[in-house]
Amino acid sequence: MDTFVISRPDDWHLHVRDGAAMQAVVPETARIFARAIIMPNLNPPVTTVAEAEAYRDRIQAAIPEGSDFRPLMTLYLTDNTDEDTIKAAAEHDDIHAFKLYPAGATTNSASGVTDIRNVRGALEAMAEHDIPLLVHGEVTRPEVDFFDREKRFIDEVLMQVVEDHAPLRVVFEHITTQEAVDFVHQAPARVAATITPQHLLENRNALFRGGLRPHHFCLPVLKREEDRHALLEAATSGSPSFFLGTDSAPHPRGAKESACGCAGIYSAHTALELYAEAFEAVGRLDRLEGFASHFGADFYGLPRNQGKVRLSRQPRQVPADLPMGPDVVVPFRAGETVAWTAELEQA
């Protein structure tokens, strides 16, 4: 198959930052994707409806003229999030979820949840008002091995959250392990997961190939090859419990290449093309449309997109870096090629 057409996809997990950086990265996603769930971990974080509206407006100002791309906003869950905020968010047309960051787990997570017991009331209110919980699923205690943080979160936190707070809808974000795949398979249908392109295409060896590779460092970190195979099997299985979420996270080159480099992989530049590579590797390109274009919309209760995207077997060179405000960002697969080219079909 050298060319095929799918319904226009959505990105159910995206970072676009703010200011000049946002002006550079939003058009990359809007080129192909119709909608994206926008992460709220700015500094300071987006914790109120008014802050989400203001952030939405700034994103919309960065969307290229003529594009119908729509940002889907989220609020940052804290120990102090109250029911009034949850009710207001659930009633707002542009706010679609709350995001739980364990405090200290990743970029700008210092204001995150310090103990799941502190948000029991908030989770009950979210279940009552039917607004999903998006979870960064890692424990952060220093004695827990870095590569085991996701598994421990499942055992210590997530299983109990799902059991205690029916009918709360939960998205287990950017899963990385066999254990996470098994958990989602065994969970009720109100639990789903997103999977990134880097976790489908790379294992943790990529962090050390030829030396320390900071541009392959993300959180949750890349895992073992058997975990990658489990994710690939889940993504291409046709199960509606798994859908596309890039976790594309732009950072300036200097912030990655430093004594304490930050976590995040920028994939928006060639996101759909990277997923096509992964699906082709296991002979399941025919299942890409469900994963990329249907299952996420269905889970969030939104209409499927009417537009179309054409993928052609035309290798694309990925630039060594891309402009990001006054800085540059190094994209995933920098200086290499991707096997596919995606283009939005004109109506």
mmCIF file of C-alpha atoms in Angstrom:
data_model
loop_
_atom_site.group_PDB
_atom_site.id
_atom_site.type_symbol
_atom_site.label_atom_id
_atom_site.label_comp_id
_atom_site.label_asym_id
_atom_site.label_seq_id
_atom_site.Cartn_x
_atom_site.Cartn_y
_atom_site.Cartn_z
ATOM 1 C CA MET A 1 0.000 0.000 0.000
ATOM 2 C CA ASP A 2 1.662 3.206 -1.207
ATOM 3 C CA THR A 3 -1.148 5.626 -0.461
ATOM 4 C CA PHE A 4 -4.266 5.556 1.672
ATOM 5 C CA VAL A 5 -6.816 7.958 3.140
ATOM 6 C CA ILE A 6 -8.128 8.127 6.697
ATOM 7 C CA SER A 7 -10.530 10.396 8.543
ATOM 8 C CA ARG A 8 -8.798 13.458 9.942
ATOM 9 C CA PRO A 9 -7.198 12.483 13.274
ATOM 10 C CA ASP A 10 -7.126 14.152 16.691
ATOM 11 C CA ASP A 11 -4.286 14.363 19.206
ATOM 12 C CA TRP A 12 -5.586 13.451 22.666
ATOM 13 C CA HIS A 13 -2.474 14.608 24.536
ATOM 14 C CA LEU A 14 -0.535 17.705 23.441
ATOM 15 C CA HIS A 15 1.723 20.385 24.916
ATOM 16 C CA VAL A 16 1.873 23.717 23.071
ATOM 17 C CA ARG A 17 3.518 25.891 25.758
ATOM 18 C CA ASP A 18 2.803 29.634 25.593
ATOM 19 C CA GLY A 19 4.064 32.903 24.142
ATOM 20 C CA ALA A 20 6.515 32.851 21.229
ATOM 21 C CA ALA A 21 7.097 29.101 21.558
ATOM 22 C CA MET A 22 3.372 28.452 21.136
ATOM 23 C CA GLN A 23 3.265 30.577 17.998
ATOM 24 C CA ALA A 24 5.771 28.194 16.443
ATOM 25 C CA VAL A 25 4.405 24.813 17.513
ATOM 26 C CA VAL A 26 0.615 25.200 17.169
ATOM 27 C CA PRO A 27 0.718 25.335 13.326
ATOM 28 C CA GLU A 28 2.583 22.017 13.223
ATOM 29 C CA THR A 29 -0.321 20.211 14.896
ATOM 30 C CA ALA A 30 -3.009 22.212 13.059
ATOM 31 C CA ARG A 31 -1.474 21.109 9.739
ATOM 32 C CA ILE A 32 -2.996 17.634 10.105
ATOM 33 C CA PHE A 33 -5.010 17.265 13.313
ATOM 34 C CA ALA A 34 -8.545 18.609 13.721
ATOM 35 C CA ARG A 35 -8.528 18.811 17.530
ATOM 36 C CA ALA A 36 -6.145 18.303 20.426
ATOM 37 C CA ILE A 37 -6.432 17.927 24.172
ATOM 38 C CA ILE A 38 -4.207 20.695 25.525
ATOM 39 C CA MET A 39 -2.167 19.998 28.638
ATOM 40 C CA PRO A 40 -2.534 22.578 31.439
ATOM 41 C CA ASN A 41 0.961 22.405 33.002
ATOM 42 C CA LEU A 42 2.021 25.960 32.311
ATOM 43 C CA ASN A 43 3.885 27.926 34.959
ATOM 44 C CA PRO A 44 1.693 28.846 36.779
ATOM 45 C CA PRO A 45 -0.699 26.017 35.856
ATOM 46 C CA VAL A 46 -4.161 26.402 34.342
ATOM 47 C CA THR A 47 -6.436 25.681 37.317
ATOM 48 C CA THR A 48 -9.617 27.742 36.689
ATOM 49 C CA VAL A 49 -12.181 28.125 33.951
ATOM 50 C CA ALA A 50 -11.126 31.736 33.391
ATOM 51 C CA GLU A 51 -7.481 30.709 32.963
ATOM 52 C CA ALA A 52 -8.482 27.978 30.509
ATOM 53 C CA GLU A 53 -10.509 30.477 28.474
ATOM 54 C CA ALA A 54 -7.588 32.892 28.333
ATOM 55 C CA TYR A 55 -5.189 30.101 27.308
ATOM 56 C CA ARG A 56 -7.660 28.924 24.646
ATOM 57 C CA ASP A 57 -7.784 32.425 23.211
ATOM 58 C CA ARG A 58 -3.994 32.633 23.011
ATOM 59 C CA ILE A 59 -3.854 29.269 21.241
ATOM 60 C CA GLN A 60 -6.539 30.304 18.787
ATOM 61 C CA ALA A 61 -4.533 33.407 17.940
ATOM 62 C CA ALA A 62 -1.634 31.128 16.936
ATOM 63 C CA ILE A 63 -3.705 28.931 14.596
ATOM 64 C CA PRO A 64 -2.927 29.667 10.917
ATOM 65 C CA GLU A 65 -5.551 31.586 8.986
ATOM 66 C CA GLY A 66 -8.004 29.269 7.263
ATOM 67 C CA SER A 67 -7.409 26.361 9.649
ATOM 68 C CA ASP A 68 -10.368 24.951 11.601
ATOM 69 C CA PHE A 69 -8.161 23.351 14.271
ATOM 70 C CA ARG A 70 -9.839 23.363 17.692
ATOM 71 C CA PRO A 71 -8.026 23.244 21.044
ATOM 72 C CA LEU A 72 -9.798 21.175 23.704
ATOM 73 C CA MET A 73 -8.900 22.593 27.091
ATOM 74 C CA THR A 74 -8.157 20.869 30.395
ATOM 75 C CA LEU A 75 -7.703 22.024 33.986
ATOM 76 C CA TYR A 76 -4.841 21.108 36.285
ATOM 77 C CA LEU A 77 -6.005 19.137 39.314
ATOM 78 C CA THR A 78 -4.540 20.258 42.647
ATOM 79 C CA ASP A 79 -5.064 19.299 46.264
ATOM 80 C CA ASN A 80 -7.386 22.323 46.494
ATOM 81 C CA THR A 81 -9.608 21.876 43.428
ATOM 82 C CA ASP A 82 -13.207 22.326 44.611
ATOM 83 C CA GLU A 83 -16.562 21.067 43.367
ATOM 84 C CA ASP A 84 -17.624 24.484 42.070
ATOM 85 C CA THR A 85 -14.630 24.502 39.727
ATOM 86 C CA ILE A 86 -15.404 20.971 38.571
ATOM 87 C CA LYS A 87 -19.045 21.767 37.917
ATOM 88 C CA ALA A 88 -18.157 24.929 35.996
ATOM 89 C CA ALA A 89 -15.606 23.051 33.891
ATOM 90 C CA ALA A 90 -18.038 20.204 33.125
ATOM 91 C CA GLU A 91 -20.616 22.719 31.889
ATOM 92 C CA HIS A 92 -18.138 24.571 29.650
ATOM 93 C CA ASP A 93 -18.122 23.688 25.943
ATOM 94 C CA ASP A 94 -14.353 24.065 25.581
ATOM 95 C CA ILE A 95 -13.164 22.256 28.726
ATOM 96 C CA HIS A 96 -13.036 18.490 28.434
ATOM 97 C CA ALA A 97 -11.054 17.014 31.333
ATOM 98 C CA PHE A 98 -8.949 17.463 34.459
ATOM 99 C CA LYS A 99 -5.319 16.413 34.487
ATOM 100 C CA LEU A 100 -3.750 14.690 37.494
ATOM 101 C CA TYR A 101 -0.023 15.173 37.841
ATOM 102 C CA PRO A 102 1.535 13.564 40.897
ATOM 103 C CA ALA A 103 3.571 16.358 42.459
ATOM 104 C CA GLY A 104 7.103 16.289 41.076
ATOM 105 C CA ALA A 105 6.420 13.693 38.374
ATOM 106 C CA THR A 106 7.275 15.744 35.277
ATOM 107 C CA THR A 107 7.547 19.231 33.779
ATOM 108 C CA ASN A 108 5.771 21.924 35.825
ATOM 109 C CA SER A 109 4.199 19.404 38.188
ATOM 110 C CA ALA A 110 5.200 21.052 41.467
ATOM 111 C CA SER A 111 1.573 22.125 42.005
ATOM 112 C CA GLY A 112 0.292 18.593 41.394
ATOM 113 C CA VAL A 113 -1.480 16.210 43.731
ATOM 114 C CA THR A 114 0.603 15.318 46.771
ATOM 115 C CA ASP A 115 -1.593 12.419 47.938
ATOM 116 C CA ILE A 116 -4.522 10.834 46.127
ATOM 117 C CA ARG A 117 -6.512 10.991 49.370
ATOM 118 C CA ASN A 118 -6.476 14.784 49.099
ATOM 119 C CA VAL A 119 -8.609 14.715 45.932
ATOM 120 C CA ARG A 120 -11.215 12.098 46.834
ATOM 121 C CA GLY A 121 -13.939 14.736 46.935
ATOM 122 C CA ALA A 122 -12.812 16.163 43.611
ATOM 123 C CA LEU A 123 -12.862 12.727 41.976
ATOM 124 C CA GLU A 124 -16.361 12.088 43.297
ATOM 125 C CA ALA A 125 -17.486 15.409 41.828
ATOM 126 C CA MET A 126 -15.866 14.586 38.490
ATOM 127 C CA ALA A 127 -17.721 11.278 38.388
ATOM 128 C CA GLU A 128 -20.974 13.034 39.268
ATOM 129 C CA HIS A 129 -20.538 15.713 36.599
ATOM 130 C CA ASP A 130 -19.116 13.279 34.009
ATOM 131 C CA ILE A 131 -15.848 14.995 33.175
ATOM 132 C CA PRO A 132 -12.866 12.703 32.549
ATOM 133 C CA LEU A 133 -9.737 12.380 34.649
ATOM 134 C CA LEU A 134 -6.458 12.280 32.700
ATOM 135 C CA VAL A 135 -3.658 10.638 34.659
ATOM 136 C CA HIS A 136 0.100 10.926 34.518
ATOM 137 C CA GLY A 137 0.626 7.529 36.076
ATOM 138 C CA GLU A 138 3.847 7.477 38.041
ATOM 139 C CA VAL A 139 4.742 7.429 41.704
ATOM 140 C CA THR A 140 7.526 9.819 42.619
ATOM 141 C CA ARG A 141 9.040 8.427 45.817
ATOM 142 C CA PRO A 142 12.843 8.403 45.523
ATOM 143 C CA GLU A 143 13.195 4.786 46.662
ATOM 144 C CA VAL A 144 11.123 3.520 43.690
ATOM 145 C CA ASP A 145 13.209 2.475 40.686
ATOM 146 C CA PHE A 146 12.731 4.975 37.861
ATOM 147 C CA PHE A 147 11.669 2.276 35.412
ATOM 148 C CA ASP A 148 9.086 0.870 37.842
ATOM 149 C CA ARG A 149 7.238 4.103 38.631
ATOM 150 C CA GLU A 150 4.318 3.368 36.281
ATOM 151 C CA LYS A 151 3.750 -0.161 37.539
ATOM 152 C CA ARG A 152 3.810 1.000 41.145
ATOM 153 C CA PHE A 153 1.295 3.742 40.359
ATOM 154 C CA ILE A 154 -1.097 1.147 38.932
ATOM 155 C CA ASP A 155 -0.789 -1.033 42.025
ATOM 156 C CA GLU A 156 -0.818 1.722 44.643
ATOM 157 C CA VAL A 157 -3.136 4.372 43.159
ATOM 158 C CA LEU A 158 -4.901 3.752 39.863
ATOM 159 C CA MET A 159 -6.605 0.451 40.620
ATOM 160 C CA GLN A 160 -8.193 1.981 43.713
ATOM 161 C CA VAL A 161 -9.242 5.178 41.912
ATOM 162 C CA VAL A 162 -11.060 3.206 39.217
ATOM 163 C CA GLU A 163 -12.700 0.914 41.780
ATOM 164 C CA ASP A 164 -13.770 3.667 44.184
ATOM 165 C CA HIS A 165 -15.045 6.293 41.765
ATOM 166 C CA ALA A 166 -17.429 4.694 39.290
ATOM 167 C CA PRO A 167 -18.640 5.955 36.849
ATOM 168 C CA LEU A 168 -15.573 8.215 36.508
ATOM 169 C CA ARG A 169 -14.017 8.103 33.044
ATOM 170 C CA VAL A 170 -10.222 7.784 33.181
ATOM 171 C CA VAL A 171 -7.545 8.158 30.518
ATOM 172 C CA PHE A 172 -4.246 6.570 31.512
ATOM 173 C CA GLU A 173 -1.918 8.876 29.613
ATOM 174 C CA HIS A 174 1.148 7.888 27.561
ATOM 175 C CA ILE A 175 1.336 4.319 28.852
ATOM 176 C CA THR A 176 4.726 2.641 28.608
ATOM 177 C CA THR A 177 4.591 -0.915 29.999
ATOM 178 C CA GLN A 178 3.083 -4.363 29.572
ATOM 179 C CA GLU A 179 1.519 -3.895 32.999
ATOM 180 C CA ALA A 180 -0.295 -0.753 31.841
ATOM 181 C CA VAL A 181 -1.618 -2.527 28.747
ATOM 182 C CA ASP A 182 -2.873 -5.402 30.895
ATOM 183 C CA PHE A 183 -4.516 -2.989 33.329
ATOM 184 C CA VAL A 184 -6.459 -1.207 30.571
ATOM 185 C CA HIS A 185 -7.534 -4.494 28.978
ATOM 186 C CA GLN A 186 -8.917 -5.681 32.318
ATOM 187 C CA ALA A 187 -10.503 -2.374 33.356
ATOM 188 C CA PRO A 188 -14.090 -1.279 32.662
ATOM 189 C CA ALA A 189 -14.833 0.382 29.319
ATOM 190 C CA ARG A 190 -14.754 3.784 31.031
ATOM 191 C CA VAL A 191 -10.945 3.419 31.249
ATOM 192 C CA ALA A 192 -8.804 4.113 28.185
ATOM 193 C CA ALA A 193 -5.181 4.939 27.388
ATOM 194 C CA THR A 194 -3.150 7.065 25.019
ATOM 195 C CA ILE A 195 0.084 5.875 23.425
ATOM 196 C CA THR A 196 2.865 8.067 22.026
ATOM 197 C CA PRO A 197 4.868 7.522 18.822
ATOM 198 C CA GLN A 198 8.166 7.348 20.708
ATOM 199 C CA HIS A 199 6.959 4.532 22.937
ATOM 200 C CA LEU A 200 5.817 2.579 19.866
ATOM 201 C CA LEU A 201 9.055 3.102 17.949
ATOM 202 C CA GLU A 202 11.845 3.125 20.552
ATOM 203 C CA ASN A 203 12.930 1.303 23.685
ATOM 204 C CA ARG A 204 15.201 2.549 26.461
ATOM 205 C CA ASN A 205 18.337 1.692 24.490
ATOM 206 C CA ALA A 206 17.628 4.850 22.486
ATOM 207 C CA LEU A 207 18.633 6.888 25.525
ATOM 208 C CA PHE A 208 22.178 5.512 25.389
ATOM 209 C CA ARG A 209 22.810 4.758 21.699
ATOM 210 C CA GLY A 210 26.278 6.118 20.934
ATOM 211 C CA GLY A 211 26.298 8.111 24.191
ATOM 212 C CA LEU A 212 23.738 9.854 26.353
ATOM 213 C CA ARG A 213 20.897 11.074 24.099
ATOM 214 C CA PRO A 214 18.954 13.836 25.904
ATOM 215 C CA HIS A 215 16.476 14.322 23.081
ATOM 216 C CA HIS A 216 15.152 10.809 23.715
ATOM 217 C CA PHE A 217 14.466 11.547 27.374
ATOM 218 C CA CYS A 218 10.775 11.825 28.197
ATOM 219 C CA LEU A 219 8.541 11.051 31.166
ATOM 220 C CA PRO A 220 7.427 8.387 31.557
ATOM 221 C CA VAL A 221 10.800 7.200 30.320
ATOM 222 C CA LEU A 222 11.203 4.729 27.454
ATOM 223 C CA LYS A 223 11.013 1.134 28.660
ATOM 224 C CA ARG A 224 12.131 -2.359 27.654
ATOM 225 C CA GLU A 225 11.725 -3.892 24.197
ATOM 226 C CA GLU A 226 9.055 -6.287 25.478
ATOM 227 C CA ASP A 227 7.086 -3.276 26.730
ATOM 228 C CA ARG A 228 7.347 -1.634 23.321
ATOM 229 C CA HIS A 229 5.972 -4.774 21.689
ATOM 230 C CA ALA A 230 3.066 -4.852 24.155
ATOM 231 C CA LEU A 231 2.223 -1.221 23.350
ATOM 232 C CA LEU A 232 2.431 -1.880 19.633
ATOM 233 C CA GLU A 233 0.110 -4.862 19.952
ATOM 234 C CA ALA A 234 -2.374 -2.782 21.968
ATOM 235 C CA ALA A 235 -2.306 0.204 19.598
ATOM 236 C CA THR A 236 -2.825 -1.949 16.515
ATOM 237 C CA SER A 237 -5.303 -4.380 18.080
ATOM 238 C CA GLY A 238 -8.424 -2.491 17.065
ATOM 239 C CA SER A 239 -9.457 -2.106 20.711
ATOM 240 C CA PRO A 240 -11.284 1.202 21.280
ATOM 241 C CA SER A 241 -9.575 1.489 24.674
ATOM 242 C CA PHE A 242 -6.336 2.701 23.059
ATOM 243 C CA PHE A 243 -5.963 5.857 20.991
ATOM 244 C CA LEU A 244 -3.519 8.432 19.735
ATOM 245 C CA GLY A 245 -1.903 10.921 22.101
ATOM 246 C CA THR A 246 1.492 12.228 21.045
ATOM 247 C CA ASP A 247 2.550 13.898 24.298
ATOM 248 C CA SER A 248 4.514 16.143 21.938
ATOM 249 C CA ALA A 249 6.407 18.392 24.358
ATOM 250 C CA PRO A 250 8.667 21.095 22.937
ATOM 251 C CA HIS A 251 11.637 22.306 24.951
ATOM 252 C CA PRO A 252 14.419 24.652 23.790
ATOM 253 C CA ARG A 253 17.536 22.819 22.691
ATOM 254 C CA GLY A 254 19.561 24.296 25.527
ATOM 255 C CA ALA A 255 17.107 23.051 28.142
ATOM 256 C CA LYS A 256 17.524 19.505 26.828
ATOM 257 C CA GLU A 257 21.279 19.631 26.330
ATOM 258 C CA SER A 258 22.234 20.737 29.828
ATOM 259 C CA ALA A 259 23.678 19.384 33.048
ATOM 260 C CA CYS A 260 20.132 18.466 34.132
ATOM 261 C CA GLY A 261 18.198 18.160 30.884
ATOM 262 C CA CYS A 262 14.416 18.353 30.964
ATOM 263 C CA ALA A 263 11.996 15.637 29.849
ATOM 264 C CA GLY A 264 9.948 15.789 26.671
ATOM 265 C CA ILE A 265 10.029 14.698 23.025
ATOM 266 C CA TYR A 266 8.744 16.967 20.261
ATOM 267 C CA SER A 267 6.929 14.908 17.622
ATOM 268 C CA ALA A 268 4.217 17.225 16.267
ATOM 269 C CA HIS A 269 6.216 17.948 13.116
ATOM 270 C CA THR A 270 5.736 14.385 11.778
ATOM 271 C CA ALA A 271 3.388 12.788 14.295
ATOM 272 C CA LEU A 272 0.927 10.962 12.049
ATOM 273 C CA GLU A 273 3.741 9.802 9.779
ATOM 274 C CA LEU A 274 5.518 8.245 12.770
ATOM 275 C CA TYR A 275 2.406 6.358 13.801
ATOM 276 C CA ALA A 276 2.035 5.096 10.225
ATOM 277 C CA GLU A 277 5.561 3.674 10.420
ATOM 278 C CA ALA A 278 4.725 1.849 13.625
ATOM 279 C CA PHE A 279 1.502 0.377 12.282
ATOM 280 C CA GLU A 280 3.150 -0.631 8.996
ATOM 281 C CA ALA A 281 5.907 -2.438 10.906
ATOM 282 C CA VAL A 282 3.352 -4.991 12.096
ATOM 283 C CA GLY A 283 1.272 -5.049 8.895
ATOM 284 C CA ARG A 284 -1.726 -3.199 10.359
ATOM 285 C CA LEU A 285 -2.022 0.078 8.482
ATOM 286 C CA ASP A 286 -5.702 -0.734 8.058
ATOM 287 C CA ARG A 287 -6.180 -0.186 11.808
ATOM 288 C CA LEU A 288 -4.525 3.230 11.980
ATOM 289 C CA GLU A 289 -7.773 5.097 11.297
ATOM 290 C CA GLY A 290 -9.555 3.708 14.328
ATOM 291 C CA PHE A 291 -6.634 4.460 16.636
ATOM 292 C CA ALA A 292 -5.952 7.929 15.229
ATOM 293 C CA SER A 293 -9.362 9.199 14.180
ATOM 294 C CA HIS A 294 -12.245 7.324 15.838
ATOM 295 C CA PHE A 295 -11.624 5.858 19.286
ATOM 296 C CA GLY A 296 -10.599 9.038 21.082
ATOM 297 C CA ALA A 297 -13.546 11.025 19.772
ATOM 298 C CA ASP A 298 -15.899 8.229 20.796
ATOM 299 C CA PHE A 299 -14.452 8.077 24.311
ATOM 300 C CA TYR A 300 -14.794 11.827 24.821
ATOM 301 C CA GLY A 301 -18.323 11.835 23.358
ATOM 302 C CA LEU A 302 -17.389 14.082 20.437
ATOM 303 C CA PRO A 303 -18.339 13.662 16.778
ATOM 304 C CA ARG A 304 -15.862 11.971 14.484
ATOM 305 C CA ASN A 305 -14.184 14.336 12.042
ATOM 306 C CA GLN A 306 -15.510 14.644 8.508
ATOM 307 C CA GLY A 307 -12.242 15.757 6.893
ATOM 308 C CA LYS A 308 -9.710 13.382 5.349
ATOM 309 C CA VAL A 309 -5.942 12.969 5.400
ATOM 310 C CA ARG A 310 -3.933 11.242 2.689
ATOM 311 C CA LEU A 311 -0.781 9.321 3.613
ATOM 312 C CA SER A 312 1.674 8.581 0.829
ATOM 313 C CA ARG A 313 4.832 6.524 0.834
ATOM 314 C CA GLN A 314 7.083 9.510 0.248
ATOM 315 C CA PRO A 315 10.034 9.750 2.638
ATOM 316 C CA ARG A 316 10.395 13.094 4.417
ATOM 317 C CA GLN A 317 13.618 14.515 5.779
ATOM 318 C CA VAL A 318 13.220 15.684 9.361
ATOM 319 C CA PRO A 319 15.161 18.913 10.004
ATOM 320 C CA ALA A 320 17.982 18.891 12.544
ATOM 321 C CA ASP A 321 16.077 21.558 14.430
ATOM 322 C CA LEU A 322 13.025 23.770 14.081
ATOM 323 C CA PRO A 323 12.391 27.368 15.163
ATOM 324 C CA MET A 324 10.619 27.860 18.488
ATOM 325 C CA GLY A 325 10.358 31.523 19.322
ATOM 326 C CA PRO A 326 13.851 32.862 20.016
ATOM 327 C CA ASP A 327 15.170 29.294 20.392
ATOM 328 C CA VAL A 328 15.103 26.042 18.453
ATOM 329 C CA VAL A 329 13.607 22.660 19.279
ATOM 330 C CA VAL A 330 15.118 19.341 18.181
ATOM 331 C CA PRO A 331 12.305 17.125 16.831
ATOM 332 C CA PHE A 332 11.976 13.375 17.127
ATOM 333 C CA ARG A 333 13.961 11.668 14.330
ATOM 334 C CA ALA A 334 16.001 14.871 13.803
ATOM 335 C CA GLY A 335 18.299 14.672 10.770
ATOM 336 C CA GLU A 336 16.760 11.368 9.687
ATOM 337 C CA THR A 337 13.754 10.462 7.539
ATOM 338 C CA VAL A 338 10.213 9.266 8.035
ATOM 339 C CA ALA A 339 8.786 6.888 5.478
ATOM 340 C CA TRP A 340 5.423 8.578 5.011
ATOM 341 C CA THR A 341 4.074 12.011 4.128
ATOM 342 C CA ALA A 342 0.651 13.121 5.419
ATOM 343 C CA GLU A 343 -1.378 15.834 3.726
ATOM 344 C CA LEU A 344 -4.798 17.218 4.504
ATOM 345 C CA GLU A 345 -7.254 16.499 1.703
ATOM 346 C CA GLN A 346 -8.890 19.647 0.417
ATOM 347 C CA ALA A 347 -12.692 19.617 0.542
#
